[in-house]
Amino acid sequence: MHYLALDIGKRRTGMAFVSEETAVPVALDTVEHRTVQELVQSVALRSQEKGVHTVLCGLPLLPSGEEGEQCRYVRSVAVALQKCGLSVLFLDERYSTPQGSDFDGDAFAACQLLLTFLDQQKR
């Protein structure tokens, strides 16, 4: 099975891919988008290219564990992805995006989501 992970932002979304056979997450391009539709089109295309049927969406919970405005946005993207025929799973992504680094933090965060997911599957 193949998975695509998303670190969803309102203007930029990091993507990463993993195949269960290799279990090695690969950072993909960070997508620039202005609307949910633009993002969903990019994710649907990449999912088709990679043979992905399940998308992992990072859920940016507040430090208290509650859902805020950004979580509502992520959930709206998830609904649109489901309408495209993709299965969607959510993972807590608090503190997954590194600060002040020279590499693509959004794609790195998506890789971290995949590593967490794979670790949970082993249990």
Coordinates of C-alpha atoms in Angstrom, one line a residue:
M1 CA 0.0 0.0 0.0
H2 CA 1.1 3.5 -0.8
Y3 CA 0.5 6.6 1.4
L4 CA 0.7 10.4 0.8
A5 CA 1.1 12.6 3.8
L6 CA 0.2 16.3 3.9
D7 CA 1.3 19.1 6.1
I8 CA -1.5 21.4 5.1
G9 CA -1.2 25.2 5.2
K10 CA -3.5 27.9 3.8
R11 CA -0.9 28.8 1.1
R12 CA 1.7 26.0 1.2
T13 CA 1.3 22.3 1.7
G14 CA 4.2 19.9 2.2
M15 CA 3.8 16.4 0.7
A16 CA 5.7 13.1 1.3
F17 CA 5.2 9.6 -0.1
V18 CA 5.9 6.2 1.3
S19 CA 5.3 2.6 0.1
E20 CA 4.9 0.0 2.8
E21 CA 7.3 -2.2 0.8
T22 CA 10.2 0.2 1.4
A23 CA 8.9 2.0 4.5
V24 CA 11.2 4.9 3.6
P25 CA 9.3 8.3 3.4
V26 CA 10.3 10.5 0.5
A27 CA 9.7 14.3 0.6
L28 CA 7.9 15.6 -2.4
D29 CA 7.5 19.1 -3.6
T30 CA 5.7 21.6 -1.4
V31 CA 2.6 22.8 -3.2
E32 CA 1.8 26.5 -3.4
H33 CA -2.0 27.1 -3.6
R34 CA -4.5 29.8 -3.2
T35 CA -7.7 27.8 -2.8
V36 CA -8.7 24.4 -1.4
Q37 CA -9.6 23.4 -5.0
E38 CA -6.1 24.1 -6.2
L39 CA -4.7 22.0 -3.4
V40 CA -7.1 19.1 -3.9
Q41 CA -6.3 19.1 -7.7
S42 CA -2.5 18.8 -6.9
V43 CA -3.0 16.1 -4.3
A44 CA -5.4 14.1 -6.6
L45 CA -2.9 14.3 -9.4
R46 CA 0.1 13.2 -7.2
S47 CA -2.0 10.4 -5.7
Q48 CA -2.8 9.1 -9.1
E49 CA 0.8 9.3 -10.2
K50 CA 2.0 7.4 -7.1
G51 CA -0.9 4.9 -6.9
V52 CA -2.0 6.3 -3.6
H53 CA -5.5 5.6 -2.2
T54 CA -4.9 6.8 1.4
V55 CA -3.9 10.3 2.4
L56 CA -2.6 11.2 5.9
C57 CA -3.4 14.7 6.9
G58 CA -1.6 16.3 9.8
L59 CA -4.0 17.8 12.3
P60 CA -2.5 20.9 13.9
L61 CA -4.1 20.7 17.3
L62 CA -3.6 23.5 19.8
P63 CA -1.2 22.9 22.7
S64 CA -4.3 22.1 24.8
G65 CA -5.2 19.3 22.4
E66 CA -8.3 21.2 21.1
E67 CA -9.0 22.0 17.5
G68 CA -8.7 25.5 16.3
E69 CA -9.2 27.4 13.0
Q70 CA -6.4 25.6 11.2
C71 CA -7.9 22.2 12.1
R72 CA -11.2 23.2 10.6
Y73 CA -9.4 24.2 7.4
V74 CA -7.6 20.8 7.3
R75 CA -10.9 19.0 7.8
S76 CA -12.4 21.0 4.9
V77 CA -9.5 19.9 2.7
A78 CA -10.1 16.3 3.8
V79 CA -13.8 16.4 2.9
A80 CA -12.8 17.6 -0.6
L81 CA -10.2 14.8 -0.9
Q82 CA -12.8 12.2 0.1
K83 CA -15.1 13.5 -2.6
C84 CA -12.2 12.7 -5.1
G85 CA -12.4 9.1 -3.9
L86 CA -9.4 9.2 -1.5
S87 CA -9.4 7.8 2.0
V88 CA -8.2 10.2 4.6
L89 CA -6.6 9.6 8.0
F90 CA -5.6 12.2 10.6
L91 CA -2.5 12.4 12.7
D92 CA -1.6 14.9 15.4
E93 CA 1.1 17.1 13.9
R94 CA 1.8 19.4 16.7
Y95 CA 5.5 20.5 16.7
S96 CA 6.3 18.6 13.5
T97 CA 7.5 21.5 11.4
P98 CA 11.1 22.5 12.1
Q99 CA 11.8 26.2 12.6
G100 CA 14.8 28.1 11.1
S101 CA 16.2 25.4 8.8
D102 CA 17.5 25.6 5.3
F103 CA 15.4 22.8 3.9
D104 CA 11.8 22.5 3.1
G105 CA 10.2 22.3 6.5
D106 CA 6.7 21.6 5.1
A107 CA 7.8 18.5 3.2
F108 CA 10.0 17.4 6.2
A109 CA 6.9 17.6 8.5
A110 CA 5.0 15.4 6.0
C111 CA 7.8 12.9 6.2
Q112 CA 7.6 13.0 10.0
L113 CA 3.8 12.2 9.7
L114 CA 4.6 9.2 7.6
L115 CA 7.2 7.9 10.1
T116 CA 4.7 8.3 13.0
F117 CA 2.0 6.5 11.0
L118 CA 4.3 3.6 10.1
D119 CA 5.5 3.3 13.7
Q120 CA 1.8 3.2 14.9
Q121 CA 1.1 0.4 12.3
K122 CA 3.8 -1.8 13.8
R123 CA 2.2 -1.8 17.2

